[in-house]
Amino acid sequence: MHKTLKRKHVGVLLPIFSMRSERDWGIGDITSMHGWLEILKAAELDILQILPINEMPPGVNCPYTALSAFAIDPVYIDPEAVEELKEAPEALEFLASKDFRDRLHHVRSAKAILYDDIRGLKHEALWKIYAAFDRNHIKKGTKEGRDFAGFCEKNAYWLEDYALFRRLKDVNRWISWTHWDQALGERRPEAMEKARAENALEINYFKYLQWLIRRQWAPMRWRAGELGIKLFGDLPFMVNQEAADVWSRQDEFDITNSIGAPPDAFTPEGQKWGLPAYRWEETEKNGFEWWRLKLKSSEDLYDIYRIDHMVGFFRTWIVPEDKKLKPHFDVEGDGNQEDRGRRFLKALVAASPMLPIGEDLGLIPPFVRKVLAEQGVPGYKVMRWETREDGTYIDPADYPHVSLATTSTHDTETLAEWWANVAYAEKKKFWEMVAGEGRPPAFAKALDRITEKAIASGSRVVLLTYPDIFGTKDRINTPNTLGPHNWSFRVPVPLEKFAQKHGAMLEKLARWIREAR
């Protein structure tokens, strides 16, 4: 058993973008995380689960559609906390301008997170800070300049290709890399060197942003450790076709097919995600190198990581671009599927000291959970989905220790929505499991009992979403829909006023958690 699972942990799913503060730029940032960690500590919550933080392309707000498996989105940088800001007069002038104040007010007051506007605002400030850093530190070889150079050298295995790719995306106005100049699309060495020479300043800027993010992340993570709080990251199953990883590892990705999910009760036609498929033969030749490197990079960020779409590593649903071909699994036969998943999971468990959590929800063949159990990897237990064959609900106290118990996920309707919409007979059975009585009360009266039941589960990891803790209907994401309603949830009360407004709830959570440990 992983050392993390030797005792009970209770945490909250709260994406960084949701962490509102009075001083942020319309989206949560790394500085905000410091304060939210203190809020968690007050409630005796000791895990902070966040969603993927990988960089997204313009016009995209879904964190599962990334430009890179390694690069973090600069939208989470706090420009005002950059140490060298005071040495950048152009940046200080910009931050004092009416133009900046007007744009800042616009993104702060918007109902949804205006990702592109916020990125534009932050890039404008950060480029000015970078220009000063280049003059004052990189060119002069100061300690800070040497620290930056050391970061670039240590992370060259992904940073070199990412930074060049990111600059070429701008140069080519974000058209697909498959439509770039052929020599660059095919990564011919002479074309690559010419592009690096012609775009050296801008390429270095994208490297600088990645250094800056980790420079701000490190003290936040240190504070989390001091408070006894573990950071729970999320590693998406796949990156965007337009990702640096796909361009730099073309032999490992199949861009002629899309991956997705087979038909189920929620999506009878199945799902097409528009993401490339793995060439499993190639990825296994190098011992799942790309994934092992992802874990190596993530160890600087997290203590726990979620393996998204766990079943996809056993069998991936392929949706051919050629409409004449039918969707299908990429490997046939239960035995072959089980073997491939086992090989992959064993490699991941051996590659990192972090605790993996397998997202095993949806239509899952029995061998997936069998292999998870073999490898000591917790899977999910969503209370409203955990039933016996006769339809009665399983008491969370009976969940296995090596599991994660929760009331909802970022992709489901909230507990409040479910309670409002579920058939009365189903709600009655659920309430009998929770309270031992058959007449379910109004949701406001039921919520505390449900939350307390979840916390007291047999699972060694319990995760509650922020909306479920407070009984709201604010969804984080509605699958198979696009728009600003997704990935835009923000805590209604800013950090600075949160403890005063919700102190009673924090005390209640702390009491339940103490009783469950």
PDB file of C-alpha atoms in Angstrom, residues 11-15 18 407-410 412-418 447 451 463-477 489-492:
ATOM      1  CA  GLY A  11      -9.770  17.162   0.455  1.00  0.00           C
ATOM      2  CA  VAL A  12     -11.561  19.502  -1.900  1.00  0.00           C
ATOM      3  CA  LEU A  13     -11.681  19.759  -5.675  1.00  0.00           C
ATOM      4  CA  LEU A  14     -11.135  23.447  -6.336  1.00  0.00           C
ATOM      5  CA  PRO A  15      -9.559  24.383  -9.696  1.00  0.00           C
ATOM      6  CA  SER A  18     -12.007  29.117  -9.425  1.00  0.00           C
ATOM      7  CA  THR A 407     -20.134  12.945  -4.106  1.00  0.00           C
ATOM      8  CA  SER A 408     -19.514  14.343  -7.630  1.00  0.00           C
ATOM      9  CA  THR A 409     -16.780  15.012 -10.167  1.00  0.00           C
ATOM     10  CA  HIS A 410     -16.009  18.039 -12.321  1.00  0.00           C
ATOM     11  CA  THR A 412     -21.111  15.451 -13.384  1.00  0.00           C
ATOM     12  CA  GLU A 413     -24.116  17.410 -12.273  1.00  0.00           C
ATOM     13  CA  THR A 414     -23.692  18.677  -8.735  1.00  0.00           C
ATOM     14  CA  LEU A 415     -25.216  16.892  -5.779  1.00  0.00           C
ATOM     15  CA  ALA A 416     -27.833  19.653  -5.522  1.00  0.00           C
ATOM     16  CA  GLU A 417     -28.806  19.209  -9.195  1.00  0.00           C
ATOM     17  CA  TRP A 418     -28.984  15.453  -8.831  1.00  0.00           C
ATOM     18  CA  LEU A 447     -26.657  17.958   2.678  1.00  0.00           C
ATOM     19  CA  THR A 451     -21.316  15.113   3.427  1.00  0.00           C
ATOM     20  CA  LEU A 463     -12.669  14.367  -2.216  1.00  0.00           C
ATOM     21  CA  LEU A 464     -15.550  16.825  -2.125  1.00  0.00           C
ATOM     22  CA  THR A 465     -16.166  19.364  -4.858  1.00  0.00           C
ATOM     23  CA  TYR A 466     -16.535  22.953  -3.722  1.00  0.00           C
ATOM     24  CA  PRO A 467     -20.135  23.198  -5.084  1.00  0.00           C
ATOM     25  CA  ASP A 468     -21.137  20.050  -3.191  1.00  0.00           C
ATOM     26  CA  ILE A 469     -19.712  21.284   0.106  1.00  0.00           C
ATOM     27  CA  PHE A 470     -21.876  24.388  -0.133  1.00  0.00           C
ATOM     28  CA  GLY A 471     -24.835  22.729  -1.861  1.00  0.00           C
ATOM     29  CA  THR A 472     -24.872  24.901  -4.975  1.00  0.00           C
ATOM     30  CA  LYS A 473     -25.814  24.009  -8.557  1.00  0.00           C
ATOM     31  CA  ASP A 474     -22.687  25.569 -10.081  1.00  0.00           C
ATOM     32  CA  ARG A 475     -21.261  23.076 -12.560  1.00  0.00           C
ATOM     33  CA  ILE A 476     -17.606  23.048 -13.504  1.00  0.00           C
ATOM     34  CA  ASN A 477     -18.170  21.341 -16.859  1.00  0.00           C
ATOM     35  CA  PHE A 489     -16.881  28.431 -12.106  1.00  0.00           C
ATOM     36  CA  ARG A 490     -15.477  30.876  -9.559  1.00  0.00           C
ATOM     37  CA  VAL A 491     -15.987  30.884  -5.807  1.00  0.00           C
ATOM     38  CA  PRO A 492     -18.602  33.627  -5.245  1.00  0.00           C
TER      39      PRO A 492
END
